[in-house]
Amino acid sequence: MSVAAHDGIAVFTLRLADDCLVLSHRLAQWSSRAPTLEEDVALTNIALDLLGQGRSLYALAAGLDGSGRSEDEYAYGRDERQFLNCQLVEQENGDFAQTVARQLLYSTFQQHLWSALEASRDETLAAIAAKALTEVRYHVDHATRWTLRLGDGTVESHERMQAALERLWPYTAELFEDDDVVANGGVEPRLLRAAWEADIDAVLTEATLQRPEPAWAPSGGRRGIHTESFGYMLAEMQHLHRCHPGATW
Amino acid sequence: MSGAVALRRALAAIPDPEIPVLTIEDLGILRDVRAVGQRVEVGVTPTYSGCPALDVIRGDIERCIRDHGFDPDVRTVLSPPWTTDWLSVDARRRLQEHGVAPPRRRDATGGLLELPVACPVCGDQHTTEVAHFASTPCQALRRCDACSEPFQHLKEH
């Protein structure tokens, strides 16, 4: 395997790991704040799935990039510019509709991603993908049910759901961006776009929502450039470990 | 009974921390046990990637192996991914006896072989889902239309 291909799959894996960790943390922020007790439990259970997937991916990345770093070193020991998650997952929870919209847009993407990666030539990545695929189906199911209920609900819930889509839609462009990271054993994100759009369109139509018009397309998360709220999130997430390096409990 | 056979039995009898009526072998979490000299290699498959019980299970396994005088080497096996289809008939019956509706059996294509989720208390086939996502990702909350008893359903996964 060439050096470039070796590096490519390491970066590719780290990007997915960071997506999982960051979205997991955002969802965990709903703990004790969700609209109902059942929803509180559902969101934190999805967060737990993502955390588990992230841990498996960090362990794989540590072998691929040759650093042998621990999961904690990846999560707590890196600065903002070293995180390679897409900007969509770091967006603030907002109202409940915004969280649902973020879940729908990202989980649907992730479902197609895991599905494609099941055939990865990297056996560990393929195993993680096959495992995660059984879990993300629930995440998509959860987001779809809420999108239908809010979109095709009251005037208020419909307006909020549509506003959430308008707010987050620009960040979906980055999911399908191609760049110079050629990942041997990965998947080219642009190949997932058509299937993702078909799924999203079907849900939005049934939910009486409009697909937002293409507008600006922010980008940079995959290269370590993030939106303002991400720094605050990271500061909170890393605070304890930065104050007490190596703390365990 | 040799030490290795006794250890194998002891490992298979470790209860699941979340559903103690089932053992880790019933659930299919315990994949394989191999003695290599003094070392005992155990493969475990997580039910869900982020299942917090897995760390407890891992600790239970390591303690059990040490108690039998061997050195533990516990590894996570992700492939093939865990599925409720691995639950034995006996495990399903014990779940039901403890008031939890077992996951429904499926055919090779994933199609359900039994459609209604029956009430584990009175056996009536008319039940309603109250919450699709209950206390853990693997469970849903249902209520029996006949006897009104609320119960947990271990979802097909």
mmCIF file of C-alpha atoms in Angstrom:
data_model
loop_
_atom_site.group_PDB
_atom_site.id
_atom_site.type_symbol
_atom_site.label_atom_id
_atom_site.label_comp_id
_atom_site.label_asym_id
_atom_site.label_seq_id
_atom_site.Cartn_x
_atom_site.Cartn_y
_atom_site.Cartn_z
ATOM 1 C CA MET A 1 0.000 0.000 0.000
ATOM 2 C CA SER A 2 1.396 3.433 -0.892
ATOM 3 C CA VAL A 3 1.977 6.057 1.768
ATOM 4 C CA ALA A 4 -0.742 8.287 0.324
ATOM 5 C CA ALA A 5 -3.366 5.553 0.388
ATOM 6 C CA HIS A 6 -2.311 4.637 3.911
ATOM 7 C CA ASP A 7 -2.732 8.226 5.088
ATOM 8 C CA GLY A 8 -5.978 8.586 3.180
ATOM 9 C CA ILE A 9 -7.826 5.827 4.964
ATOM 10 C CA ALA A 10 -6.528 7.096 8.332
ATOM 11 C CA VAL A 11 -7.918 10.594 7.635
ATOM 12 C CA PHE A 12 -11.148 9.135 6.255
ATOM 13 C CA THR A 13 -11.621 7.052 9.429
ATOM 14 C CA LEU A 14 -10.829 9.980 11.712
ATOM 15 C CA ARG A 15 -13.413 12.163 9.952
ATOM 16 C CA LEU A 16 -16.122 9.579 10.595
ATOM 17 C CA ALA A 17 -14.986 9.075 14.196
ATOM 18 C CA ASP A 18 -15.169 12.825 14.850
ATOM 19 C CA ASP A 19 -18.660 13.008 13.282
ATOM 20 C CA CYS A 20 -19.799 10.316 15.724
ATOM 21 C CA LEU A 21 -18.211 11.873 18.808
ATOM 22 C CA VAL A 22 -19.384 15.434 18.112
ATOM 23 C CA LEU A 23 -22.970 14.472 17.250
ATOM 24 C CA SER A 24 -23.025 12.177 20.279
ATOM 25 C CA HIS A 25 -22.010 15.061 22.526
ATOM 26 C CA ARG A 26 -24.602 17.402 21.018
ATOM 27 C CA LEU A 27 -27.362 14.828 21.584
ATOM 28 C CA ALA A 28 -26.154 14.168 25.130
ATOM 29 C CA GLN A 29 -26.731 17.872 25.818
ATOM 30 C CA TRP A 30 -30.462 17.094 25.610
ATOM 31 C CA SER A 31 -30.174 14.864 28.666
ATOM 32 C CA SER A 32 -32.763 16.059 31.250
ATOM 33 C CA ARG A 33 -33.931 18.798 28.809
ATOM 34 C CA ALA A 34 -35.921 16.908 26.157
ATOM 35 C CA PRO A 35 -39.663 17.600 25.721
ATOM 36 C CA THR A 36 -40.707 14.274 27.276
ATOM 37 C CA LEU A 37 -39.047 11.589 29.365
ATOM 38 C CA GLU A 38 -39.250 9.044 26.520
ATOM 39 C CA GLU A 39 -37.606 11.507 24.161
ATOM 40 C CA ASP A 40 -34.897 12.245 26.685
ATOM 41 C CA VAL A 41 -34.096 8.529 26.792
ATOM 42 C CA ALA A 42 -34.341 8.088 23.015
ATOM 43 C CA LEU A 43 -31.925 10.952 22.250
ATOM 44 C CA THR A 44 -29.382 9.843 24.830
ATOM 45 C CA ASN A 45 -29.597 6.249 23.611
ATOM 46 C CA ILE A 46 -28.830 7.431 20.084
ATOM 47 C CA ALA A 47 -25.951 9.443 21.570
ATOM 48 C CA LEU A 48 -24.686 6.243 23.191
ATOM 49 C CA ASP A 49 -24.777 4.351 19.880
ATOM 50 C CA LEU A 50 -22.757 7.125 18.247
ATOM 51 C CA LEU A 51 -20.257 7.178 21.098
ATOM 52 C CA GLY A 52 -19.753 3.421 20.734
ATOM 53 C CA GLN A 53 -19.255 3.733 16.988
ATOM 54 C CA GLY A 54 -16.821 6.612 17.548
ATOM 55 C CA ARG A 55 -14.793 4.554 20.024
ATOM 56 C CA SER A 56 -14.437 1.685 17.537
ATOM 57 C CA LEU A 57 -13.387 4.139 14.823
ATOM 58 C CA TYR A 58 -10.806 5.894 17.038
ATOM 59 C CA ALA A 59 -9.273 2.522 17.904
ATOM 60 C CA LEU A 60 -9.034 1.767 14.188
ATOM 61 C CA ALA A 61 -7.622 5.234 13.398
ATOM 62 C CA ALA A 62 -4.923 4.841 16.061
ATOM 63 C CA GLY A 63 -3.651 1.780 14.191
ATOM 64 C CA LEU A 64 -4.013 3.320 10.731
ATOM 65 C CA ASP A 65 -2.230 6.592 11.526
ATOM 66 C CA GLY A 66 0.417 4.710 13.487
ATOM 67 C CA SER A 67 0.049 6.964 16.534
ATOM 68 C CA GLY A 68 -1.383 4.300 18.857
ATOM 69 C CA ARG A 69 -3.322 7.100 20.599
ATOM 70 C CA SER A 70 -6.052 6.204 23.106
ATOM 71 C CA GLU A 71 -9.696 7.148 22.553
ATOM 72 C CA ASP A 72 -9.368 9.758 25.298
ATOM 73 C CA GLU A 73 -6.370 11.357 23.593
ATOM 74 C CA TYR A 74 -8.389 11.780 20.403
ATOM 75 C CA ALA A 75 -11.431 13.135 22.258
ATOM 76 C CA TYR A 76 -9.819 15.330 24.891
ATOM 77 C CA GLY A 77 -6.281 15.954 23.707
ATOM 78 C CA ARG A 78 -6.857 17.666 20.373
ATOM 79 C CA ASP A 79 -7.655 21.285 19.608
ATOM 80 C CA GLU A 80 -10.491 22.563 17.443
ATOM 81 C CA ARG A 81 -8.409 22.696 14.256
ATOM 82 C CA GLN A 82 -7.522 19.007 14.613
ATOM 83 C CA PHE A 83 -11.138 17.840 14.577
ATOM 84 C CA LEU A 84 -12.243 16.708 11.118
ATOM 85 C CA ASN A 85 -16.029 16.373 11.655
ATOM 86 C CA CYS A 86 -18.395 17.970 9.175
ATOM 87 C CA GLN A 87 -19.925 21.259 10.262
ATOM 88 C CA LEU A 88 -23.474 19.850 10.182
ATOM 89 C CA VAL A 89 -23.013 17.691 13.295
ATOM 90 C CA GLU A 90 -21.534 20.516 15.376
ATOM 91 C CA GLN A 91 -24.503 22.858 14.812
ATOM 92 C CA GLU A 92 -26.268 23.790 18.041
ATOM 93 C CA ASN A 93 -29.283 21.806 19.172
ATOM 94 C CA GLY A 94 -31.549 24.839 18.749
ATOM 95 C CA ASP A 95 -35.199 24.037 19.327
ATOM 96 C CA PHE A 96 -36.374 20.439 19.107
ATOM 97 C CA ALA A 97 -37.168 20.825 15.399
ATOM 98 C CA GLN A 98 -33.573 21.796 14.653
ATOM 99 C CA THR A 99 -32.282 18.714 16.440
ATOM 100 C CA VAL A 100 -34.742 16.540 14.511
ATOM 101 C CA ALA A 101 -33.705 18.121 11.196
ATOM 102 C CA ARG A 102 -30.015 17.585 11.971
ATOM 103 C CA GLN A 103 -30.754 13.947 12.854
ATOM 104 C CA LEU A 104 -32.725 13.362 9.659
ATOM 105 C CA LEU A 105 -30.094 14.922 7.389
ATOM 106 C CA TYR A 106 -27.083 13.302 9.023
ATOM 107 C CA SER A 107 -28.487 9.867 9.966
ATOM 108 C CA THR A 108 -29.770 9.338 6.435
ATOM 109 C CA PHE A 109 -26.300 10.187 5.111
ATOM 110 C CA GLN A 110 -24.707 7.859 7.648
ATOM 111 C CA GLN A 111 -27.044 5.009 6.714
ATOM 112 C CA HIS A 112 -25.869 5.141 3.087
ATOM 113 C CA LEU A 113 -22.271 5.546 4.199
ATOM 114 C CA TRP A 114 -22.282 2.459 6.457
ATOM 115 C CA SER A 115 -24.103 0.518 3.794
ATOM 116 C CA ALA A 116 -21.354 1.291 1.261
ATOM 117 C CA LEU A 117 -18.565 0.647 3.771
ATOM 118 C CA GLU A 118 -19.842 -2.835 4.583
ATOM 119 C CA ALA A 119 -17.923 -3.847 1.453
ATOM 120 C CA SER A 120 -14.740 -1.990 2.461
ATOM 121 C CA ARG A 121 -11.494 -3.844 1.804
ATOM 122 C CA ASP A 122 -10.445 -2.834 5.328
ATOM 123 C CA GLU A 123 -11.950 -5.711 7.316
ATOM 124 C CA THR A 124 -12.190 -3.799 10.588
ATOM 125 C CA LEU A 125 -13.890 -0.826 8.946
ATOM 126 C CA ALA A 126 -16.292 -3.201 7.197
ATOM 127 C CA ALA A 127 -17.123 -4.865 10.540
ATOM 128 C CA ILE A 128 -17.707 -1.504 12.260
ATOM 129 C CA ALA A 129 -19.931 -0.439 9.339
ATOM 130 C CA ALA A 130 -21.999 -3.639 9.439
ATOM 131 C CA LYS A 131 -22.521 -3.196 13.172
ATOM 132 C CA ALA A 132 -23.335 0.527 12.902
ATOM 133 C CA LEU A 133 -25.767 -0.077 10.054
ATOM 134 C CA THR A 134 -28.060 -2.083 12.348
ATOM 135 C CA GLU A 135 -28.042 0.883 14.750
ATOM 136 C CA VAL A 136 -28.416 3.808 12.361
ATOM 137 C CA ARG A 137 -31.652 2.308 11.026
ATOM 138 C CA TYR A 138 -33.204 3.188 14.387
ATOM 139 C CA HIS A 139 -31.781 6.700 14.228
ATOM 140 C CA VAL A 140 -33.290 7.263 10.780
ATOM 141 C CA ASP A 141 -36.578 5.766 11.936
ATOM 142 C CA HIS A 142 -36.634 8.083 14.966
ATOM 143 C CA ALA A 143 -35.840 11.211 12.918
ATOM 144 C CA THR A 144 -38.342 10.280 10.198
ATOM 145 C CA ARG A 145 -41.189 9.767 12.685
ATOM 146 C CA TRP A 146 -40.540 13.175 14.266
ATOM 147 C CA THR A 147 -40.164 14.952 10.917
ATOM 148 C CA LEU A 148 -43.571 13.601 9.859
ATOM 149 C CA ARG A 149 -45.185 14.500 13.166
ATOM 150 C CA LEU A 150 -43.799 18.035 13.258
ATOM 151 C CA GLY A 151 -44.011 18.796 9.529
ATOM 152 C CA ASP A 152 -47.538 17.496 9.159
ATOM 153 C CA GLY A 153 -48.566 18.692 12.626
ATOM 154 C CA THR A 154 -49.698 22.131 13.771
ATOM 155 C CA VAL A 155 -49.002 25.449 12.029
ATOM 156 C CA GLU A 156 -46.402 26.182 14.698
ATOM 157 C CA SER A 157 -44.606 22.821 14.439
ATOM 158 C CA HIS A 158 -44.665 22.971 10.619
ATOM 159 C CA GLU A 159 -43.118 26.450 10.591
ATOM 160 C CA ARG A 160 -40.418 25.454 13.045
ATOM 161 C CA MET A 161 -39.559 22.289 11.131
ATOM 162 C CA GLN A 162 -39.335 24.203 7.837
ATOM 163 C CA ALA A 163 -37.200 26.908 9.485
ATOM 164 C CA ALA A 164 -34.873 24.241 10.895
ATOM 165 C CA LEU A 165 -34.407 22.729 7.428
ATOM 166 C CA GLU A 166 -33.665 26.154 5.917
ATOM 167 C CA ARG A 167 -31.117 26.809 8.657
ATOM 168 C CA LEU A 168 -29.273 23.485 8.290
ATOM 169 C CA TRP A 169 -29.619 22.674 4.583
ATOM 170 C CA PRO A 170 -26.509 24.630 3.483
ATOM 171 C CA TYR A 171 -24.342 22.443 5.725
ATOM 172 C CA THR A 172 -25.358 19.278 3.854
ATOM 173 C CA ALA A 173 -23.241 20.246 0.820
ATOM 174 C CA GLU A 174 -20.089 19.440 2.743
ATOM 175 C CA LEU A 175 -21.214 15.836 3.317
ATOM 176 C CA PHE A 176 -20.759 15.029 -0.369
ATOM 177 C CA GLU A 177 -17.632 17.057 -1.058
ATOM 178 C CA ASP A 178 -14.725 15.448 -2.827
ATOM 179 C CA ASP A 179 -11.218 16.439 -1.890
ATOM 180 C CA ASP A 180 -7.701 15.150 -2.361
ATOM 181 C CA VAL A 181 -7.970 12.537 0.391
ATOM 182 C CA VAL A 182 -7.978 9.295 -1.538
ATOM 183 C CA ALA A 183 -8.997 6.596 0.880
ATOM 184 C CA ASN A 184 -8.139 3.075 -0.111
ATOM 185 C CA GLY A 185 -10.985 1.134 1.483
ATOM 186 C CA GLY A 186 -13.138 4.224 1.994
ATOM 187 C CA VAL A 187 -15.963 5.533 -0.154
ATOM 188 C CA GLU A 188 -16.291 8.680 -2.275
ATOM 189 C CA PRO A 189 -19.007 10.723 -0.529
ATOM 190 C CA ARG A 190 -20.331 12.219 -3.775
ATOM 191 C CA LEU A 191 -21.496 8.746 -4.825
ATOM 192 C CA LEU A 192 -23.972 8.738 -1.914
ATOM 193 C CA ARG A 193 -25.715 11.965 -2.879
ATOM 194 C CA ALA A 194 -28.452 10.676 -5.227
ATOM 195 C CA ALA A 195 -29.676 7.997 -2.822
ATOM 196 C CA TRP A 196 -29.584 10.467 0.090
ATOM 197 C CA GLU A 197 -31.599 13.057 -1.835
ATOM 198 C CA ALA A 198 -34.210 10.479 -2.830
ATOM 199 C CA ASP A 199 -34.677 9.410 0.797
ATOM 200 C CA ILE A 200 -34.835 12.975 2.136
ATOM 201 C CA ASP A 201 -37.249 14.100 -0.595
ATOM 202 C CA ALA A 202 -39.603 11.213 0.171
ATOM 203 C CA VAL A 203 -39.750 12.106 3.872
ATOM 204 C CA LEU A 204 -40.123 15.845 3.252
ATOM 205 C CA THR A 205 -42.939 15.317 0.759
ATOM 206 C CA GLU A 206 -44.857 13.093 3.143
ATOM 207 C CA ALA A 207 -44.263 15.620 5.933
ATOM 208 C CA THR A 208 -45.647 18.457 3.697
ATOM 209 C CA LEU A 209 -42.285 20.234 3.929
ATOM 210 C CA GLN A 210 -40.362 21.968 1.150
ATOM 211 C CA ARG A 211 -36.827 21.002 0.254
ATOM 212 C CA PRO A 212 -34.837 24.258 0.698
ATOM 213 C CA GLU A 213 -33.387 25.881 -2.417
ATOM 214 C CA PRO A 214 -29.623 25.550 -2.794
ATOM 215 C CA ALA A 215 -28.010 28.607 -1.232
ATOM 216 C CA TRP A 216 -24.502 29.133 0.098
ATOM 217 C CA ALA A 217 -22.440 26.047 0.830
ATOM 218 C CA PRO A 218 -20.235 26.437 3.913
ATOM 219 C CA SER A 219 -17.300 24.064 4.041
ATOM 220 C CA GLY A 220 -14.076 23.335 5.878
ATOM 221 C CA GLY A 221 -14.999 20.939 8.690
ATOM 222 C CA ARG A 222 -13.185 18.069 7.003
ATOM 223 C CA ARG A 223 -10.019 20.205 7.040
ATOM 224 C CA GLY A 224 -10.388 21.363 10.644
ATOM 225 C CA ILE A 225 -12.239 24.639 10.071
ATOM 226 C CA HIS A 226 -15.315 24.931 12.263
ATOM 227 C CA THR A 227 -18.188 27.233 13.118
ATOM 228 C CA GLU A 228 -18.152 29.454 16.197
ATOM 229 C CA SER A 229 -20.298 27.286 18.450
ATOM 230 C CA PHE A 230 -17.951 24.294 18.088
ATOM 231 C CA GLY A 231 -15.215 25.919 20.184
ATOM 232 C CA TYR A 232 -17.626 26.438 23.070
ATOM 233 C CA MET A 233 -18.828 22.856 22.818
ATOM 234 C CA LEU A 234 -15.273 21.543 22.837
ATOM 235 C CA ALA A 235 -14.278 23.708 25.812
ATOM 236 C CA GLU A 236 -17.096 22.215 27.848
ATOM 237 C CA MET A 237 -16.436 18.669 26.649
ATOM 238 C CA GLN A 238 -12.682 18.771 27.329
ATOM 239 C CA HIS A 239 -12.696 20.878 30.495
ATOM 240 C CA LEU A 240 -12.341 18.068 33.033
ATOM 241 C CA HIS A 241 -9.619 16.177 31.185
ATOM 242 C CA ARG A 242 -7.653 19.330 30.509
ATOM 243 C CA CYS A 243 -7.771 20.264 34.218
ATOM 244 C CA HIS A 244 -6.975 16.737 35.394
ATOM 245 C CA PRO A 245 -4.983 14.989 32.652
ATOM 246 C CA GLY A 246 -5.397 11.223 32.721
ATOM 247 C CA ALA A 247 -8.335 11.353 35.145
ATOM 248 C CA THR A 248 -10.346 8.134 35.321
ATOM 249 C CA TRP A 249 -13.510 7.193 37.160
ATOM 250 C CA MET B 1 -14.170 -32.121 35.355
ATOM 251 C CA SER B 2 -11.067 -30.372 34.071
ATOM 252 C CA GLY B 3 -10.368 -26.756 34.987
ATOM 253 C CA ALA B 4 -10.989 -25.580 31.422
ATOM 254 C CA VAL B 5 -14.393 -27.280 31.208
ATOM 255 C CA ALA B 6 -15.437 -25.847 34.574
ATOM 256 C CA LEU B 7 -14.314 -22.406 33.442
ATOM 257 C CA ARG B 8 -16.260 -22.688 30.191
ATOM 258 C CA ARG B 9 -19.417 -23.493 32.180
ATOM 259 C CA ALA B 10 -18.810 -20.678 34.644
ATOM 260 C CA LEU B 11 -18.334 -18.168 31.817
ATOM 261 C CA ALA B 12 -21.527 -19.309 30.082
ATOM 262 C CA ALA B 13 -23.450 -18.790 33.343
ATOM 263 C CA ILE B 14 -22.469 -15.114 33.807
ATOM 264 C CA PRO B 15 -25.722 -13.098 33.889
ATOM 265 C CA ASP B 16 -26.295 -10.076 31.651
ATOM 266 C CA PRO B 17 -26.195 -6.950 33.882
ATOM 267 C CA GLU B 18 -29.204 -5.377 32.129
ATOM 268 C CA ILE B 19 -31.388 -8.497 31.818
ATOM 269 C CA PRO B 20 -30.075 -10.822 34.570
ATOM 270 C CA VAL B 21 -32.605 -13.536 33.712
ATOM 271 C CA LEU B 22 -30.443 -14.201 30.649
ATOM 272 C CA THR B 23 -26.798 -15.214 30.599
ATOM 273 C CA ILE B 24 -24.199 -13.773 28.269
ATOM 274 C CA GLU B 25 -24.289 -17.082 26.404
ATOM 275 C CA ASP B 26 -28.108 -16.940 25.998
ATOM 276 C CA LEU B 27 -27.741 -13.506 24.422
ATOM 277 C CA GLY B 28 -24.920 -14.568 22.117
ATOM 278 C CA ILE B 29 -22.535 -12.016 23.652
ATOM 279 C CA LEU B 30 -20.065 -14.806 24.541
ATOM 280 C CA ARG B 31 -18.724 -15.843 21.137
ATOM 281 C CA ASP B 32 -15.825 -18.192 21.777
ATOM 282 C CA VAL B 33 -13.543 -19.385 24.547
ATOM 283 C CA ARG B 34 -10.078 -20.753 23.825
ATOM 284 C CA ALA B 35 -7.447 -21.917 26.281
ATOM 285 C CA VAL B 36 -3.870 -21.409 25.086
ATOM 286 C CA GLY B 37 -1.685 -22.740 27.866
ATOM 287 C CA GLN B 38 -2.222 -20.487 30.856
ATOM 288 C CA ARG B 39 -4.020 -17.827 28.822
ATOM 289 C CA VAL B 40 -7.759 -17.938 28.090
ATOM 290 C CA GLU B 41 -8.929 -15.976 25.062
ATOM 291 C CA VAL B 42 -12.563 -14.907 25.049
ATOM 292 C CA GLY B 43 -14.363 -13.170 22.181
ATOM 293 C CA VAL B 44 -17.349 -10.985 23.091
ATOM 294 C CA THR B 45 -19.821 -9.309 20.737
ATOM 295 C CA PRO B 46 -21.512 -6.102 21.910
ATOM 296 C CA THR B 47 -25.299 -5.966 21.530
ATOM 297 C CA TYR B 48 -25.021 -2.251 20.686
ATOM 298 C CA SER B 49 -21.761 -0.388 19.966
ATOM 299 C CA GLY B 50 -22.215 1.919 22.929
ATOM 300 C CA CYS B 51 -23.708 -0.594 25.340
ATOM 301 C CA PRO B 52 -22.440 0.515 28.779
ATOM 302 C CA ALA B 53 -23.015 -3.007 30.118
ATOM 303 C CA LEU B 54 -20.164 -4.335 27.959
ATOM 304 C CA ASP B 55 -17.493 -2.910 30.284
ATOM 305 C CA VAL B 56 -19.215 -4.614 33.237
ATOM 306 C CA ILE B 57 -19.453 -7.895 31.288
ATOM 307 C CA ARG B 58 -15.787 -7.682 30.337
ATOM 308 C CA GLY B 59 -14.877 -7.190 34.015
ATOM 309 C CA ASP B 60 -17.071 -10.136 35.053
ATOM 310 C CA ILE B 61 -15.385 -12.384 32.471
ATOM 311 C CA GLU B 62 -11.872 -11.354 33.513
ATOM 312 C CA ARG B 63 -12.665 -11.958 37.190
ATOM 313 C CA CYS B 64 -14.171 -15.360 36.415
ATOM 314 C CA ILE B 65 -11.078 -16.431 34.456
ATOM 315 C CA ARG B 66 -8.693 -15.288 37.206
ATOM 316 C CA ASP B 67 -10.798 -17.079 39.853
ATOM 317 C CA HIS B 68 -10.213 -20.292 37.886
ATOM 318 C CA GLY B 69 -6.477 -19.711 37.868
ATOM 319 C CA PHE B 70 -6.032 -18.540 34.257
ATOM 320 C CA ASP B 71 -4.933 -15.264 32.626
ATOM 321 C CA PRO B 72 -7.737 -13.445 30.780
ATOM 322 C CA ASP B 73 -7.485 -12.034 27.250
ATOM 323 C CA VAL B 74 -10.894 -10.581 26.334
ATOM 324 C CA ARG B 75 -11.385 -9.322 22.788
ATOM 325 C CA THR B 76 -14.268 -7.537 21.092
ATOM 326 C CA VAL B 77 -15.640 -9.298 18.011
ATOM 327 C CA LEU B 78 -17.688 -6.968 15.790
ATOM 328 C CA SER B 79 -18.343 -9.290 12.874
ATOM 329 C CA PRO B 80 -20.853 -10.786 12.381
ATOM 330 C CA PRO B 81 -22.895 -8.083 14.118
ATOM 331 C CA TRP B 82 -25.083 -9.124 17.033
ATOM 332 C CA THR B 83 -28.726 -9.858 16.348
ATOM 333 C CA THR B 84 -31.691 -10.891 18.496
ATOM 334 C CA ASP B 85 -32.069 -13.859 16.113
ATOM 335 C CA TRP B 86 -29.328 -15.523 18.177
ATOM 336 C CA LEU B 87 -31.595 -15.834 21.237
ATOM 337 C CA SER B 88 -32.455 -19.470 21.940
ATOM 338 C CA VAL B 89 -36.008 -20.753 22.350
ATOM 339 C CA ASP B 90 -35.294 -21.338 26.023
ATOM 340 C CA ALA B 91 -33.986 -17.778 26.455
ATOM 341 C CA ARG B 92 -37.165 -16.394 24.840
ATOM 342 C CA ARG B 93 -39.320 -18.467 27.200
ATOM 343 C CA ARG B 94 -37.441 -17.221 30.281
ATOM 344 C CA LEU B 95 -37.775 -13.603 29.118
ATOM 345 C CA GLN B 96 -41.511 -14.074 28.787
ATOM 346 C CA GLU B 97 -41.747 -15.611 32.256
ATOM 347 C CA HIS B 98 -40.099 -12.498 33.632
ATOM 348 C CA GLY B 99 -42.615 -10.181 32.021
ATOM 349 C CA VAL B 100 -40.535 -9.120 28.999
ATOM 350 C CA ALA B 101 -41.921 -9.799 25.526
ATOM 351 C CA PRO B 102 -39.148 -11.567 23.584
ATOM 352 C CA PRO B 103 -38.011 -10.397 20.153
ATOM 353 C CA ARG B 104 -40.089 -12.003 17.402
ATOM 354 C CA ARG B 105 -38.463 -14.688 15.313
ATOM 355 C CA ARG B 106 -37.466 -13.809 11.747
ATOM 356 C CA ASP B 107 -36.779 -15.734 8.569
ATOM 357 C CA ALA B 108 -33.535 -15.590 6.610
ATOM 358 C CA THR B 109 -34.589 -12.403 4.781
ATOM 359 C CA GLY B 110 -35.459 -10.586 8.010
ATOM 360 C CA GLY B 111 -39.228 -11.021 7.609
ATOM 361 C CA LEU B 112 -41.161 -11.493 10.852
ATOM 362 C CA LEU B 113 -42.462 -15.020 11.382
ATOM 363 C CA GLU B 114 -44.976 -13.930 14.038
ATOM 364 C CA LEU B 115 -46.711 -10.598 13.718
ATOM 365 C CA PRO B 116 -48.330 -9.502 16.978
ATOM 366 C CA VAL B 117 -46.238 -8.844 20.070
ATOM 367 C CA ALA B 118 -48.155 -10.893 22.642
ATOM 368 C CA CYS B 119 -48.622 -9.727 26.231
ATOM 369 C CA PRO B 120 -46.099 -11.636 28.386
ATOM 370 C CA VAL B 121 -48.541 -11.556 31.331
ATOM 371 C CA CYS B 122 -51.910 -12.707 29.931
ATOM 372 C CA GLY B 123 -50.829 -13.866 26.472
ATOM 373 C CA ASP B 124 -53.339 -11.695 24.589
ATOM 374 C CA GLN B 125 -52.154 -10.753 21.099
ATOM 375 C CA HIS B 126 -53.653 -7.247 21.164
ATOM 376 C CA THR B 127 -51.024 -4.871 22.489
ATOM 377 C CA THR B 128 -50.131 -1.250 21.709
ATOM 378 C CA GLU B 129 -46.722 0.382 21.502
ATOM 379 C CA VAL B 130 -46.493 3.241 24.012
ATOM 380 C CA ALA B 131 -42.885 4.297 23.339
ATOM 381 C CA HIS B 132 -40.725 2.996 20.493
ATOM 382 C CA PHE B 133 -37.607 4.007 22.410
ATOM 383 C CA ALA B 134 -37.700 2.904 26.038
ATOM 384 C CA SER B 135 -35.165 2.711 28.880
ATOM 385 C CA THR B 136 -32.503 1.123 26.666
ATOM 386 C CA PRO B 137 -32.102 1.118 22.862
ATOM 387 C CA CYS B 138 -32.960 -2.567 22.706
ATOM 388 C CA GLN B 139 -36.361 -2.194 24.366
ATOM 389 C CA ALA B 140 -39.745 -0.650 23.521
ATOM 390 C CA LEU B 141 -42.556 0.027 25.972
ATOM 391 C CA ARG B 142 -45.933 -1.569 25.182
ATOM 392 C CA ARG B 143 -49.270 -1.961 26.931
ATOM 393 C CA CYS B 144 -51.681 -4.884 26.743
ATOM 394 C CA ASP B 145 -55.115 -3.924 25.373
ATOM 395 C CA ALA B 146 -56.717 -6.805 27.281
ATOM 396 C CA CYS B 147 -55.215 -6.700 30.777
ATOM 397 C CA SER B 148 -53.784 -3.117 30.602
ATOM 398 C CA GLU B 149 -50.412 -4.288 31.904
ATOM 399 C CA PRO B 150 -47.485 -2.170 30.632
ATOM 400 C CA PHE B 151 -44.481 -4.284 29.604
ATOM 401 C CA GLN B 152 -41.088 -4.088 27.919
ATOM 402 C CA HIS B 153 -40.530 -5.603 24.497
ATOM 403 C CA LEU B 154 -37.022 -6.622 23.511
ATOM 404 C CA LYS B 155 -37.001 -5.273 19.959
ATOM 405 C CA GLU B 156 -35.888 -7.242 16.935
ATOM 406 C CA HIS B 157 -32.420 -6.029 16.024
#
